[in-house]
Amino acid sequence: MSGTLIAFEGTDGSGKSTQFGRFCRRLDTMGREYRNLVFPQYQEPSSALIRMYLGGEFGSHPQDVNAYAASAFYAVDRYASLKKVWGNYYAQGGLVVTDRYTTSNAVHQAVKCPAEERPAFFAWLDDFEHNKLGLPRPSLVLYLDMPTAKAVELLRAREEQTHTHADIHELDTGYLASCRECALQAAQALGWKVIPCMEGERLRDIEEIHEEIWSLAAPLL
């Protein structure tokens, strides 16, 4: 027996974490048992290489670490979580909801590959993370699609409000634009559900987006 895994995905500035939190609160309200996970696990030792990478210790640009090496950093962190936190619960039929998952490598690392090489990279990722490491494949991937210019605007506003600094991914606007292009390619290739965050020039309301997400996830709950 295996459980259900719903993954929230999106480029930086897409509102993904907001929607993840809103979804979990609704599960709480309805009394549905579940486990929620946020990746990477920055407070855990398993994320050490990720923190070094994002902090620029291996180079100041994302491309300074190749897609395969960087993917391994993130995959090992997820593997540690599976073994320590949620693997048994999932195996017994539990519901797991994640903010980022194996899907993130298909966005933020596949972008380092030329477009014509990405299908092969997606296949490598699937084999490495799901077959070799044994991480469960998601039952549903919800990709929040935000145009890059708007995402950057929201990221900069967040920095000012929280007095935080962007990591090397968030600082590179060209990289963010390429990630969005890659994510849409991955969504089509891998069967993700794409949730538009804008309607023309209008930024969609948080609750409006949530209701669309809920309608897609409800059959699995």
mmCIF file of C-alpha atoms in Angstrom:
data_model
loop_
_atom_site.group_PDB
_atom_site.id
_atom_site.type_symbol
_atom_site.label_atom_id
_atom_site.label_comp_id
_atom_site.label_asym_id
_atom_site.label_seq_id
_atom_site.Cartn_x
_atom_site.Cartn_y
_atom_site.Cartn_z
ATOM 1 C CA MET A 1 0.000 0.000 0.000
ATOM 2 C CA SER A 2 1.213 3.509 -0.698
ATOM 3 C CA GLY A 3 -0.111 6.928 0.127
ATOM 4 C CA THR A 4 -0.883 10.125 -1.732
ATOM 5 C CA LEU A 5 1.685 12.849 -2.333
ATOM 6 C CA ILE A 6 0.675 16.311 -3.546
ATOM 7 C CA ALA A 7 3.549 18.606 -4.512
ATOM 8 C CA PHE A 8 3.366 22.388 -4.818
ATOM 9 C CA GLU A 9 5.873 23.774 -7.310
ATOM 10 C CA GLY A 10 6.651 27.190 -8.747
ATOM 11 C CA THR A 11 9.455 29.556 -9.559
ATOM 12 C CA ASP A 12 10.616 31.989 -6.874
ATOM 13 C CA GLY A 13 8.050 34.737 -6.330
ATOM 14 C CA SER A 14 5.096 32.687 -7.578
ATOM 15 C CA GLY A 15 3.206 32.638 -4.283
ATOM 16 C CA LYS A 16 3.753 28.894 -3.951
ATOM 17 C CA SER A 17 4.401 28.955 -0.198
ATOM 18 C CA THR A 18 1.296 31.077 0.379
ATOM 19 C CA GLN A 19 -0.870 28.580 -1.494
ATOM 20 C CA PHE A 20 0.791 25.637 0.254
ATOM 21 C CA GLY A 21 -0.047 27.170 3.631
ATOM 22 C CA ARG A 22 -3.621 27.960 2.609
ATOM 23 C CA PHE A 23 -4.115 24.378 1.400
ATOM 24 C CA CYS A 24 -2.788 22.911 4.655
ATOM 25 C CA ARG A 25 -5.040 25.147 6.748
ATOM 26 C CA ARG A 26 -8.058 23.900 4.819
ATOM 27 C CA LEU A 27 -7.011 20.309 5.460
ATOM 28 C CA ASP A 28 -6.769 21.187 9.163
ATOM 29 C CA THR A 29 -10.256 22.697 9.100
ATOM 30 C CA MET A 30 -11.770 19.575 7.577
ATOM 31 C CA GLY A 31 -9.930 17.338 10.043
ATOM 32 C CA ARG A 32 -7.988 15.476 7.362
ATOM 33 C CA GLU A 33 -4.855 13.749 8.643
ATOM 34 C CA TYR A 34 -1.731 14.572 6.635
ATOM 35 C CA ARG A 35 1.963 15.414 6.861
ATOM 36 C CA ASN A 36 3.306 18.647 5.419
ATOM 37 C CA LEU A 37 6.916 19.025 4.324
ATOM 38 C CA VAL A 38 8.963 21.963 3.077
ATOM 39 C CA PHE A 39 12.043 21.332 0.938
ATOM 40 C CA PRO A 40 14.908 21.957 1.222
ATOM 41 C CA GLN A 41 15.177 21.227 4.952
ATOM 42 C CA TYR A 42 17.434 24.163 5.707
ATOM 43 C CA GLN A 43 17.600 23.421 9.441
ATOM 44 C CA GLU A 44 18.778 19.834 8.907
ATOM 45 C CA PRO A 45 22.372 18.616 8.394
ATOM 46 C CA SER A 46 21.245 16.926 5.161
ATOM 47 C CA SER A 47 20.934 20.356 3.514
ATOM 48 C CA ALA A 48 24.549 21.394 4.137
ATOM 49 C CA LEU A 49 25.608 21.196 0.480
ATOM 50 C CA ILE A 50 22.471 23.063 -0.601
ATOM 51 C CA ARG A 51 23.227 25.900 1.800
ATOM 52 C CA MET A 52 26.792 26.087 0.532
ATOM 53 C CA TYR A 53 25.572 26.101 -3.075
ATOM 54 C CA LEU A 54 22.907 28.778 -2.581
ATOM 55 C CA GLY A 55 25.289 30.816 -0.461
ATOM 56 C CA GLY A 56 27.696 31.023 -3.380
ATOM 57 C CA GLU A 57 30.488 28.891 -1.897
ATOM 58 C CA PHE A 58 30.779 26.893 -5.132
ATOM 59 C CA GLY A 59 30.412 29.940 -7.385
ATOM 60 C CA SER A 60 28.340 33.103 -7.555
ATOM 61 C CA HIS A 61 26.102 31.898 -10.407
ATOM 62 C CA PRO A 62 23.776 28.851 -10.459
ATOM 63 C CA GLN A 63 25.521 27.558 -13.601
ATOM 64 C CA ASP A 64 28.786 27.215 -11.658
ATOM 65 C CA VAL A 65 27.486 23.865 -10.361
ATOM 66 C CA ASN A 66 26.269 21.520 -13.087
ATOM 67 C CA ALA A 67 22.714 20.218 -13.149
ATOM 68 C CA TYR A 68 23.603 16.689 -12.094
ATOM 69 C CA ALA A 69 25.718 17.659 -9.076
ATOM 70 C CA ALA A 70 23.245 20.255 -7.813
ATOM 71 C CA SER A 71 20.342 17.827 -8.293
ATOM 72 C CA ALA A 72 22.141 15.314 -6.109
ATOM 73 C CA PHE A 73 22.453 17.889 -3.298
ATOM 74 C CA TYR A 74 18.683 18.336 -3.203
ATOM 75 C CA ALA A 75 17.845 14.675 -3.767
ATOM 76 C CA VAL A 76 19.924 13.532 -0.792
ATOM 77 C CA ASP A 77 18.161 16.046 1.456
ATOM 78 C CA ARG A 78 14.792 14.623 0.391
ATOM 79 C CA TYR A 79 16.047 11.075 0.902
ATOM 80 C CA ALA A 80 17.082 11.896 4.474
ATOM 81 C CA SER A 81 13.608 13.270 5.133
ATOM 82 C CA LEU A 82 11.955 10.176 3.654
ATOM 83 C CA LYS A 83 13.987 7.871 5.886
ATOM 84 C CA LYS A 84 13.676 9.913 9.071
ATOM 85 C CA VAL A 85 10.301 11.619 8.931
ATOM 86 C CA TRP A 86 7.576 10.441 6.586
ATOM 87 C CA GLY A 87 8.442 7.245 4.714
ATOM 88 C CA ASN A 88 6.568 4.855 6.998
ATOM 89 C CA TYR A 89 3.535 7.120 7.221
ATOM 90 C CA TYR A 90 3.339 7.343 3.428
ATOM 91 C CA ALA A 91 3.837 3.589 3.010
ATOM 92 C CA GLN A 92 0.833 2.999 5.275
ATOM 93 C CA GLY A 93 -1.406 5.079 3.015
ATOM 94 C CA GLY A 94 -0.884 8.549 4.455
ATOM 95 C CA LEU A 95 -1.396 11.886 2.725
ATOM 96 C CA VAL A 96 1.773 13.956 2.265
ATOM 97 C CA VAL A 97 1.727 17.562 1.028
ATOM 98 C CA THR A 98 5.004 19.206 0.027
ATOM 99 C CA ASP A 99 6.281 22.698 -0.706
ATOM 100 C CA ARG A 100 8.757 21.731 -3.450
ATOM 101 C CA TYR A 101 9.786 18.136 -4.109
ATOM 102 C CA THR A 102 11.669 16.147 -6.752
ATOM 103 C CA THR A 103 9.904 18.462 -9.194
ATOM 104 C CA SER A 104 12.191 21.332 -8.204
ATOM 105 C CA ASN A 105 15.188 19.759 -9.895
ATOM 106 C CA ALA A 106 13.142 19.638 -13.104
ATOM 107 C CA VAL A 107 12.753 23.421 -12.825
ATOM 108 C CA HIS A 108 15.889 24.845 -11.249
ATOM 109 C CA GLN A 109 18.495 22.359 -12.473
ATOM 110 C CA ALA A 110 17.172 21.182 -15.844
ATOM 111 C CA VAL A 111 17.335 24.836 -16.875
ATOM 112 C CA LYS A 112 21.111 24.457 -17.008
ATOM 113 C CA CYS A 113 20.713 22.009 -19.900
ATOM 114 C CA PRO A 114 20.004 23.063 -23.507
ATOM 115 C CA ALA A 115 16.294 22.742 -24.324
ATOM 116 C CA GLU A 116 16.859 19.748 -26.608
ATOM 117 C CA GLU A 117 18.675 17.880 -23.795
ATOM 118 C CA ARG A 118 16.036 18.454 -21.132
ATOM 119 C CA PRO A 119 13.839 15.426 -21.923
ATOM 120 C CA ALA A 120 16.868 13.194 -21.298
ATOM 121 C CA PHE A 121 17.594 15.078 -18.075
ATOM 122 C CA PHE A 122 13.979 14.654 -16.926
ATOM 123 C CA ALA A 123 14.329 10.910 -17.551
ATOM 124 C CA TRP A 124 17.608 10.814 -15.581
ATOM 125 C CA LEU A 125 15.982 12.675 -12.681
ATOM 126 C CA ASP A 126 13.034 10.303 -12.616
ATOM 127 C CA ASP A 127 15.310 7.284 -12.542
ATOM 128 C CA PHE A 128 17.728 8.733 -9.974
ATOM 129 C CA GLU A 129 15.236 10.101 -7.468
ATOM 130 C CA HIS A 130 12.324 7.692 -7.842
ATOM 131 C CA ASN A 131 13.947 4.414 -8.919
ATOM 132 C CA LYS A 132 17.433 4.599 -7.408
ATOM 133 C CA LEU A 133 16.661 6.553 -4.217
ATOM 134 C CA GLY A 134 13.102 5.283 -3.839
ATOM 135 C CA LEU A 135 11.400 8.646 -3.354
ATOM 136 C CA PRO A 136 7.675 8.245 -4.129
ATOM 137 C CA ARG A 137 6.419 9.767 -7.344
ATOM 138 C CA PRO A 138 3.926 12.569 -6.684
ATOM 139 C CA SER A 139 0.250 11.809 -7.234
ATOM 140 C CA LEU A 140 -0.358 15.427 -8.264
ATOM 141 C CA VAL A 141 1.971 18.326 -9.067
ATOM 142 C CA LEU A 142 0.504 21.824 -8.862
ATOM 143 C CA TYR A 143 2.703 24.303 -10.705
ATOM 144 C CA LEU A 144 2.009 27.972 -9.958
ATOM 145 C CA ASP A 145 2.942 29.941 -13.047
ATOM 146 C CA MET A 146 3.950 33.568 -12.493
ATOM 147 C CA PRO A 147 5.406 35.752 -15.279
ATOM 148 C CA THR A 148 9.023 36.537 -14.413
ATOM 149 C CA ALA A 149 8.719 40.339 -14.346
ATOM 150 C CA LYS A 150 5.908 40.139 -11.789
ATOM 151 C CA ALA A 151 7.738 37.465 -9.778
ATOM 152 C CA VAL A 152 10.837 39.678 -9.518
ATOM 153 C CA GLU A 153 8.686 42.627 -8.423
ATOM 154 C CA LEU A 154 7.138 40.494 -5.666
ATOM 155 C CA LEU A 155 10.522 39.102 -4.595
ATOM 156 C CA ARG A 156 12.007 42.572 -4.207
ATOM 157 C CA ALA A 157 8.984 43.696 -2.196
ATOM 158 C CA ARG A 158 9.390 40.660 0.058
ATOM 159 C CA GLU A 159 13.066 41.478 0.649
ATOM 160 C CA GLU A 160 12.151 45.004 1.729
ATOM 161 C CA GLN A 161 9.361 43.834 4.007
ATOM 162 C CA THR A 162 11.353 41.058 5.683
ATOM 163 C CA HIS A 163 14.826 42.669 5.541
ATOM 164 C CA THR A 164 16.224 39.509 3.965
ATOM 165 C CA HIS A 165 18.637 38.994 1.091
ATOM 166 C CA ALA A 166 18.045 36.958 -2.061
ATOM 167 C CA ASP A 167 20.033 33.788 -2.749
ATOM 168 C CA ILE A 168 21.957 33.244 -5.997
ATOM 169 C CA HIS A 169 18.832 31.882 -7.727
ATOM 170 C CA GLU A 170 16.654 34.842 -6.758
ATOM 171 C CA LEU A 171 19.326 37.404 -7.697
ATOM 172 C CA ASP A 172 19.625 36.197 -11.290
ATOM 173 C CA THR A 173 16.637 37.537 -13.237
ATOM 174 C CA GLY A 174 17.691 35.829 -16.469
ATOM 175 C CA TYR A 175 17.960 32.552 -14.595
ATOM 176 C CA LEU A 176 14.437 33.001 -13.185
ATOM 177 C CA ALA A 177 13.059 33.620 -16.680
ATOM 178 C CA SER A 178 14.777 30.498 -17.976
ATOM 179 C CA CYS A 179 13.428 28.511 -15.009
ATOM 180 C CA ARG A 180 9.890 29.505 -15.912
ATOM 181 C CA GLU A 181 10.421 28.407 -19.518
ATOM 182 C CA CYS A 182 11.894 25.116 -18.317
ATOM 183 C CA ALA A 183 9.085 24.586 -15.801
ATOM 184 C CA LEU A 184 6.436 24.928 -18.483
ATOM 185 C CA GLN A 185 8.361 22.426 -20.606
ATOM 186 C CA ALA A 186 8.530 20.045 -17.641
ATOM 187 C CA ALA A 187 4.837 20.519 -16.885
ATOM 188 C CA GLN A 188 3.909 19.459 -20.401
ATOM 189 C CA ALA A 189 6.343 16.539 -20.433
ATOM 190 C CA LEU A 190 5.580 15.260 -16.931
ATOM 191 C CA GLY A 191 1.857 15.893 -16.616
ATOM 192 C CA TRP A 192 1.847 18.684 -14.044
ATOM 193 C CA LYS A 193 -1.215 20.878 -13.528
ATOM 194 C CA VAL A 194 -0.406 24.498 -14.408
ATOM 195 C CA ILE A 195 -2.137 27.154 -12.292
ATOM 196 C CA PRO A 196 -1.859 30.647 -13.852
ATOM 197 C CA CYS A 197 -1.212 33.320 -11.214
ATOM 198 C CA MET A 198 -2.195 36.146 -13.545
ATOM 199 C CA GLU A 199 -5.153 36.687 -15.844
ATOM 200 C CA GLY A 200 -3.982 39.128 -18.476
ATOM 201 C CA GLU A 201 -2.528 42.046 -16.505
ATOM 202 C CA ARG A 202 -4.458 41.134 -13.346
ATOM 203 C CA LEU A 203 -2.788 39.353 -10.445
ATOM 204 C CA ARG A 204 -5.279 36.694 -9.411
ATOM 205 C CA ASP A 205 -6.628 36.741 -5.868
ATOM 206 C CA ILE A 206 -5.111 34.276 -3.388
ATOM 207 C CA GLU A 207 -8.489 32.714 -2.643
ATOM 208 C CA GLU A 208 -9.344 32.415 -6.338
ATOM 209 C CA ILE A 209 -6.126 30.487 -6.976
ATOM 210 C CA HIS A 210 -6.701 28.359 -3.882
ATOM 211 C CA GLU A 211 -10.146 27.285 -5.076
ATOM 212 C CA GLU A 212 -8.710 26.166 -8.414
ATOM 213 C CA ILE A 213 -6.024 24.186 -6.588
ATOM 214 C CA TRP A 214 -8.565 22.624 -4.243
ATOM 215 C CA SER A 215 -10.777 21.511 -7.122
ATOM 216 C CA LEU A 216 -7.818 19.680 -8.666
ATOM 217 C CA ALA A 217 -6.709 18.059 -5.409
ATOM 218 C CA ALA A 218 -10.128 17.175 -3.974
ATOM 219 C CA PRO A 219 -10.482 13.823 -5.802
ATOM 220 C CA LEU A 220 -7.305 12.619 -4.053
ATOM 221 C CA LEU A 221 -8.453 13.594 -0.574
#
